[in-house]
XYZ file of C-alpha atoms in Angstrom:
452
model
C 91.606 46.354 58.438
C 92.077 43.824 55.705
C 94.766 46.622 54.477
C 96.104 47.392 57.914
C 96.650 43.303 58.215
C 98.407 42.898 54.888
C 100.852 45.426 56.413
C 101.774 44.347 58.326
C 101.828 40.434 57.219
C 104.522 41.741 54.206
C 106.799 43.245 56.409
C 107.096 39.790 58.057
C 110.393 38.292 57.392
C 108.704 36.646 54.313
C 110.387 33.247 52.435
C 111.261 35.192 49.140
C 112.498 38.055 51.369
C 114.992 35.619 53.186
C 116.107 33.509 50.176
C 117.018 36.796 48.499
C 118.712 38.099 50.879
C 120.573 34.962 52.015
C 122.001 34.108 48.001
C 123.330 37.949 47.479
C 125.708 37.011 50.455
C 126.127 34.065 49.344
C 127.585 35.461 46.220
C 129.801 37.494 47.620
C 132.961 35.377 47.458
C 132.536 33.859 44.361
C 133.460 35.441 40.532
C 131.583 37.622 39.424
C 129.998 38.880 36.492
C 130.668 41.924 34.365
C 128.173 45.147 36.196
C 126.711 42.173 38.914
C 125.877 44.890 41.933
C 123.451 46.026 39.231
C 122.999 42.848 38.036
C 121.871 42.022 42.066
C 119.543 44.568 42.533
C 117.476 44.609 39.235
C 117.309 40.703 40.286
C 116.732 41.123 43.556
C 114.381 44.109 43.795
C 112.115 42.214 41.144
C 112.103 38.868 43.323
C 111.009 40.837 46.325
C 108.111 42.486 44.016
C 107.007 38.784 42.989
C 107.119 37.589 47.123
C 105.286 40.016 47.663
C 102.625 39.276 45.291
C 102.913 35.698 46.178
C 102.431 36.228 49.604
C 99.620 39.084 49.389
C 97.499 35.738 47.266
C 98.770 33.396 50.007
C 97.237 36.011 53.111
C 93.803 36.079 51.152
C 94.065 32.600 50.179
C 94.351 31.912 53.485
C 91.320 34.288 54.402
C 89.242 32.076 51.804
C 89.936 28.576 52.943
C 88.982 30.220 57.064
C 85.563 31.115 56.330
C 84.391 28.306 54.012
C 86.064 25.255 54.894
C 83.634 24.532 58.655
C 86.135 21.299 59.090
C 89.648 20.582 59.491
C 90.546 17.924 56.855
C 93.863 17.271 56.690
C 94.404 17.536 52.595
C 93.951 21.545 51.458
C 92.266 21.668 48.630
C 93.696 22.738 45.221
C 93.459 26.419 44.747
C 95.854 26.606 48.144
C 98.227 23.763 47.118
C 98.840 26.121 44.015
C 99.640 28.983 46.666
C 102.054 27.692 48.536
C 103.235 25.257 45.128
C 103.947 29.236 43.243
C 104.805 31.069 46.735
C 107.783 28.209 47.157
C 109.271 27.883 43.952
C 109.763 31.328 43.005
C 111.832 31.919 46.030
C 114.310 29.246 44.982
C 114.054 30.017 41.266
C 115.030 33.836 42.427
C 118.025 32.165 44.074
C 118.804 29.799 41.377
C 118.584 33.290 38.661
C 120.748 35.107 41.162
C 123.839 33.039 41.189
C 122.866 33.230 37.542
C 122.762 36.480 36.200
C 125.820 37.788 39.069
C 128.216 35.094 38.726
C 130.157 33.212 36.663
C 129.358 29.759 38.421
C 128.436 26.865 36.124
C 124.686 25.677 36.760
C 125.839 22.300 39.220
C 127.746 25.168 41.408
C 124.293 27.439 41.178
C 122.315 25.685 42.026
C 124.524 23.743 44.581
C 124.303 27.515 45.687
C 121.202 27.906 46.414
C 120.100 24.594 47.807
C 122.445 25.993 50.810
C 120.982 29.316 50.999
C 117.760 27.289 51.213
C 119.106 24.739 53.430
C 120.287 27.871 56.085
C 116.652 29.620 55.838
C 115.196 26.129 56.505
C 117.625 26.528 60.122
C 116.479 29.569 60.716
C 112.214 29.209 59.587
C 112.489 26.252 62.034
C 114.128 28.320 65.318
C 110.802 30.669 64.672
C 108.635 27.777 64.817
C 110.370 26.477 67.934
C 110.333 30.026 69.381
C 106.865 31.415 69.063
C 105.322 28.789 66.917
C 103.780 28.975 64.126
C 102.508 32.589 61.592
C 99.367 33.573 62.235
C 98.184 36.038 60.235
C 98.349 38.925 60.416
C 101.445 38.217 62.683
C 102.684 40.811 64.624
C 104.858 43.113 64.409
C 106.884 42.215 68.148
C 107.205 38.510 65.952
C 108.112 40.420 62.810
C 110.906 41.778 64.674
C 112.213 38.285 66.501
C 112.001 36.363 62.389
C 114.247 39.300 61.250
C 116.200 39.127 64.319
C 116.903 35.463 63.828
C 117.556 35.402 60.209
C 120.226 37.583 60.254
C 121.664 36.243 63.618
C 121.851 32.273 61.753
C 122.959 34.352 58.292
C 125.519 36.427 60.081
C 127.041 33.090 61.392
C 126.575 30.884 57.792
C 128.906 33.248 56.386
C 131.686 32.149 58.480
C 131.098 28.393 58.197
C 130.044 27.679 54.641
C 129.408 31.121 52.450
C 133.581 31.911 52.646
C 134.932 28.381 52.821
C 132.920 26.674 50.186
C 133.904 28.496 46.732
C 137.694 27.644 45.651
C 138.738 30.780 43.765
C 134.780 31.426 43.273
C 133.190 28.960 43.265
C 132.187 26.320 44.280
C 133.092 23.435 41.938
C 130.524 20.408 41.903
C 129.141 18.021 39.773
C 126.297 18.045 38.595
C 125.530 14.255 39.632
C 126.484 15.881 43.664
C 124.287 19.549 42.895
C 121.946 17.639 41.839
C 121.975 14.677 45.292
C 121.581 17.776 48.060
C 119.407 19.547 45.710
C 116.525 16.649 46.850
C 117.996 16.325 50.373
C 117.307 20.004 51.503
C 114.371 19.929 48.914
C 112.819 16.243 50.611
C 113.992 17.503 54.331
C 112.749 21.565 53.952
C 109.182 20.228 52.094
C 108.229 16.730 53.477
C 109.479 16.958 56.961
C 107.359 20.170 57.124
C 104.709 19.527 55.694
C 104.215 16.245 58.175
C 105.275 18.378 60.716
C 102.283 20.678 60.510
C 99.196 18.479 60.147
C 100.701 17.847 64.382
C 100.705 21.875 64.385
C 97.984 20.673 67.464
C 97.272 21.088 71.142
C 97.643 17.300 71.583
C 99.846 16.643 69.165
C 102.134 19.588 70.362
C 104.838 16.482 71.235
C 105.413 15.177 67.637
C 105.509 18.524 66.078
C 108.197 19.298 68.571
C 110.369 16.236 66.857
C 109.521 16.642 63.189
C 110.255 20.381 64.014
C 113.989 19.509 65.783
C 114.212 16.512 63.041
C 114.198 18.644 60.317
C 116.444 21.409 61.534
C 118.921 18.621 62.953
C 118.583 16.779 59.402
C 119.620 21.019 57.245
C 122.778 21.185 59.790
C 123.822 18.027 59.346
C 123.761 18.350 55.284
C 125.177 21.995 55.568
C 127.975 19.952 57.355
C 128.260 17.283 55.788
C 128.915 19.735 53.371
C 131.978 21.728 55.098
C 133.015 18.763 55.848
C 132.946 17.241 51.913
C 135.321 20.869 51.529
C 137.833 20.733 53.757
C 138.850 16.804 53.092
C 138.736 17.448 49.342
C 140.892 20.968 50.450
C 143.477 19.171 51.748
C 143.626 16.059 50.177
C 144.199 18.347 47.185
C 147.259 19.728 48.977
C 147.973 16.563 50.781
C 148.544 15.197 47.150
C 150.668 18.703 45.458
C 152.941 19.093 48.526
C 153.816 15.533 47.923
C 153.876 15.329 44.371
C 156.210 19.291 44.529
C 158.196 17.478 47.186
C 158.506 14.026 45.621
C 159.713 16.979 42.171
C 161.898 19.017 43.377
C 163.657 16.320 45.651
C 164.373 15.401 42.681
C 165.373 18.221 41.029
C 167.726 19.783 42.941
C 169.655 15.558 43.502
C 170.189 16.542 39.453
C 170.911 19.263 40.450
C 173.744 19.386 43.126
C 174.964 17.346 41.215
C 175.407 19.784 37.815
C 176.807 21.795 40.095
C 179.717 19.964 41.163
C 180.335 18.969 38.377
C 180.149 22.411 36.739
C 182.995 23.812 39.623
C 185.352 20.321 38.757
C 185.496 21.170 35.198
C 186.129 25.105 35.598
C 188.183 24.077 38.130
C 190.048 22.054 35.576
C 189.750 24.855 33.460
C 191.599 27.274 35.009
C 194.691 24.952 34.783
C 194.928 24.624 31.373
C 194.724 27.750 30.608
C 198.449 28.732 32.748
C 199.290 25.480 29.551
C 197.449 27.508 26.481
C 200.502 30.088 27.572
C 203.004 27.652 26.291
C 201.628 28.260 22.940
C 203.230 29.410 20.195
C 201.306 30.142 17.815
C 199.881 34.418 19.403
C 196.695 33.706 17.334
C 195.844 30.709 18.419
C 196.933 30.642 21.775
C 194.898 34.371 22.136
C 191.711 31.409 20.519
C 191.544 29.431 23.457
C 192.865 31.478 25.804
C 189.072 33.759 25.589
C 187.413 30.105 24.877
C 188.387 28.419 28.427
C 188.226 32.567 30.379
C 184.457 32.541 28.435
C 183.979 28.529 29.870
C 185.279 29.378 33.219
C 182.612 32.734 33.966
C 180.866 29.282 34.594
C 181.774 29.367 37.707
C 181.593 33.334 38.434
C 178.068 32.322 38.238
C 178.639 29.867 41.180
C 176.068 31.639 44.264
C 178.295 31.577 47.675
C 176.393 32.437 50.742
C 177.415 30.017 53.241
C 174.123 26.970 52.420
C 174.721 24.642 50.393
C 171.377 24.009 49.397
C 170.943 27.417 48.880
C 174.025 28.031 47.076
C 172.744 25.129 44.292
C 168.896 26.405 43.342
C 170.495 29.737 43.108
C 173.452 29.407 41.262
C 170.339 26.934 39.034
C 168.383 29.464 38.598
C 171.393 32.380 37.909
C 172.225 30.550 35.202
C 168.978 30.046 34.097
C 168.631 34.499 33.903
C 171.748 33.535 31.178
C 170.458 31.748 29.258
C 167.413 34.085 29.324
C 169.169 37.103 29.243
C 167.253 38.358 32.029
C 170.148 40.987 34.523
C 170.936 39.179 37.541
C 171.748 40.799 41.328
C 171.577 38.871 44.854
C 172.528 39.196 47.806
C 172.094 37.117 50.281
C 173.495 35.616 54.036
C 172.498 31.824 53.541
C 173.567 30.265 57.110
C 170.298 32.734 58.017
C 168.335 29.509 56.814
C 170.285 27.167 57.619
C 167.435 26.033 59.394
C 165.545 25.060 56.943
C 164.729 21.458 55.763
C 166.315 21.558 52.742
C 163.351 20.298 49.981
C 161.765 23.093 51.956
C 164.646 25.397 51.052
C 164.985 24.043 47.793
C 160.834 24.819 46.980
C 160.534 27.781 48.138
C 163.713 29.391 46.556
C 162.559 27.266 43.588
C 158.936 28.139 43.351
C 159.614 31.461 44.131
C 162.419 32.900 40.928
C 160.602 30.139 38.389
C 157.023 32.276 39.244
C 160.294 35.351 38.940
C 162.398 33.870 35.584
C 158.901 32.946 33.772
C 157.684 36.838 33.923
C 160.339 38.607 33.388
C 160.419 36.107 29.809
C 157.379 37.961 29.472
C 158.476 42.093 29.037
C 159.553 43.284 26.212
C 161.523 46.123 27.621
C 165.114 43.965 28.112
C 166.555 46.855 30.793
C 163.440 45.871 32.780
C 164.123 41.251 31.906
C 166.125 41.364 35.757
C 165.616 39.553 38.920
C 166.563 40.832 41.962
C 167.096 38.262 45.614
C 167.798 39.115 48.781
C 168.416 37.161 51.871
C 168.531 39.489 54.812
C 168.340 40.177 59.404
C 165.284 41.655 60.539
C 164.635 41.335 64.257
C 165.846 38.571 64.320
C 163.693 37.320 61.591
C 164.715 36.175 57.837
C 163.974 38.190 55.179
C 163.281 36.631 51.949
C 162.593 38.889 48.908
C 162.625 38.316 45.164
C 161.963 41.289 42.572
C 160.845 41.273 38.649
C 159.554 43.301 36.439
C 155.817 42.762 34.627
C 154.494 43.118 32.086
C 151.143 41.134 31.771
C 148.404 42.414 34.309
C 148.031 39.911 37.866
C 144.221 38.918 39.693
C 145.608 38.970 43.064
C 142.694 36.619 44.196
C 142.659 36.335 48.158
C 146.155 37.870 48.547
C 147.627 34.842 45.864
C 147.753 36.513 42.470
C 145.728 33.073 40.121
C 148.376 31.790 38.075
C 148.252 32.614 34.181
C 148.053 28.418 32.114
C 145.440 27.274 30.648
C 144.749 24.694 32.775
C 144.731 25.634 36.259
C 143.572 22.320 37.575
C 147.235 21.686 37.219
C 148.902 24.605 37.650
C 148.987 27.850 40.523
C 150.390 25.543 43.709
C 154.295 27.299 43.453
C 152.933 30.267 45.872
C 150.452 28.800 48.063
C 153.382 25.945 49.207
C 156.064 29.126 49.574
C 153.298 30.512 52.780
C 153.021 26.888 53.597
C 156.592 26.355 54.123
C 157.103 30.417 55.798
C 153.580 29.395 58.160
C 155.427 26.219 58.852
C 158.501 27.510 60.066
C 155.992 30.240 61.814
C 156.205 33.146 58.965
C 154.640 34.457 56.927
C 154.049 35.849 53.144
C 153.552 38.780 51.581
C 152.579 39.660 47.995
C 152.982 43.572 46.310
C 152.475 43.849 42.105
C 152.570 47.440 41.848
C 154.046 49.890 38.872
C 155.095 47.178 36.753
C 157.054 45.674 40.070
C 156.308 42.507 41.337
C 157.189 41.207 45.278
C 157.761 38.426 46.883
C 158.587 39.071 50.848
C 159.189 35.847 52.760
C 159.758 36.559 57.125
C 160.346 33.567 58.451
C 161.514 33.537 61.983
C 164.989 32.739 63.033
C 165.122 29.665 65.761
C 167.775 30.866 68.992
C 170.582 28.607 69.617
C 170.976 27.860 72.491
């Protein structure tokens, strides 16, 4: 009979089992190590095996305690305290090492992830004891099924609300100080408040027990909601600051480029008139040399793009000159009139970022024949379709549909593509990226407002 009771106890939604499964769920959005699936499986199996031993130990200790202790005592004996200490510490350590062995996160991030998993697991625990009371050994089969159902439901809700939201490019990016503070707060609430609540698990103290359990649950909810809000505010602060910096830089660059293009246009216009004067020079050699020099200078005028949109003309002309200087071939077929509804800064930011990335990538291509940038802007089903293509040689890794920056200082780079996506979404459009067979293509589809 004792063996059957022990088996039923081992099948319950044990602390180790729920912590290991929760950690495996939370590490999915993080940056993984090579062979992380095998490491996760081995670590999870080892942790679950240890959890079985822990559960059996606590079960046996409870039997011994109930048989030897005639009168209830507020403080349990040392052997029971030791079993509870091992029972609680080993799942936390198992979750921590799962993060460390399977992902590339820092120690602070691993501790933070472990604490998030523990807070979610403790919310599920508080719900189960609120619904059915404390565990009674052996655990009835219906109680086991109910506990598993609650745990699965809680972690299913935690996946979109926390597990996917908290990481940024595969890392939590928390400081050691924040990680320690959050961990200690979760541990104090989950362990201390729960221990106090259990002392009132008697009929005459039922109200105090319910109040302590509710306080325990709400405290964990508050801590997790606080983490999600802090992440949202941090992302918003970074986004606003980055947008402000990009817009300031693009505005200054646009004004400078506009002035430069106007000077080039005036100079080219003057050069055309000088050609006639030079043809009157008597010395044929000097005349032809002067003509060739002026004609080479006048070729800059041919690089000026005429799309019907002054802002687009400016940025495309500037980038075409950069391509010419970098020995990158350039093709452009753009109807700038389609984009007249966009603000100058948004238009310049979108094309400036996209073409800067394309030109920078083309410069690294070894084959000169493949150093090419193509720009097209045309109408498609009532929307403006912008496509910018270039070849690439270096590997491109897409994360969340966006290419990861190749710059060594990722904190100062990698905002160009997200800025393009934000601009497209601001006008009700979409952005799509494909990188296959050495060809990178950025496509932006923006609905054109109907006039009148």
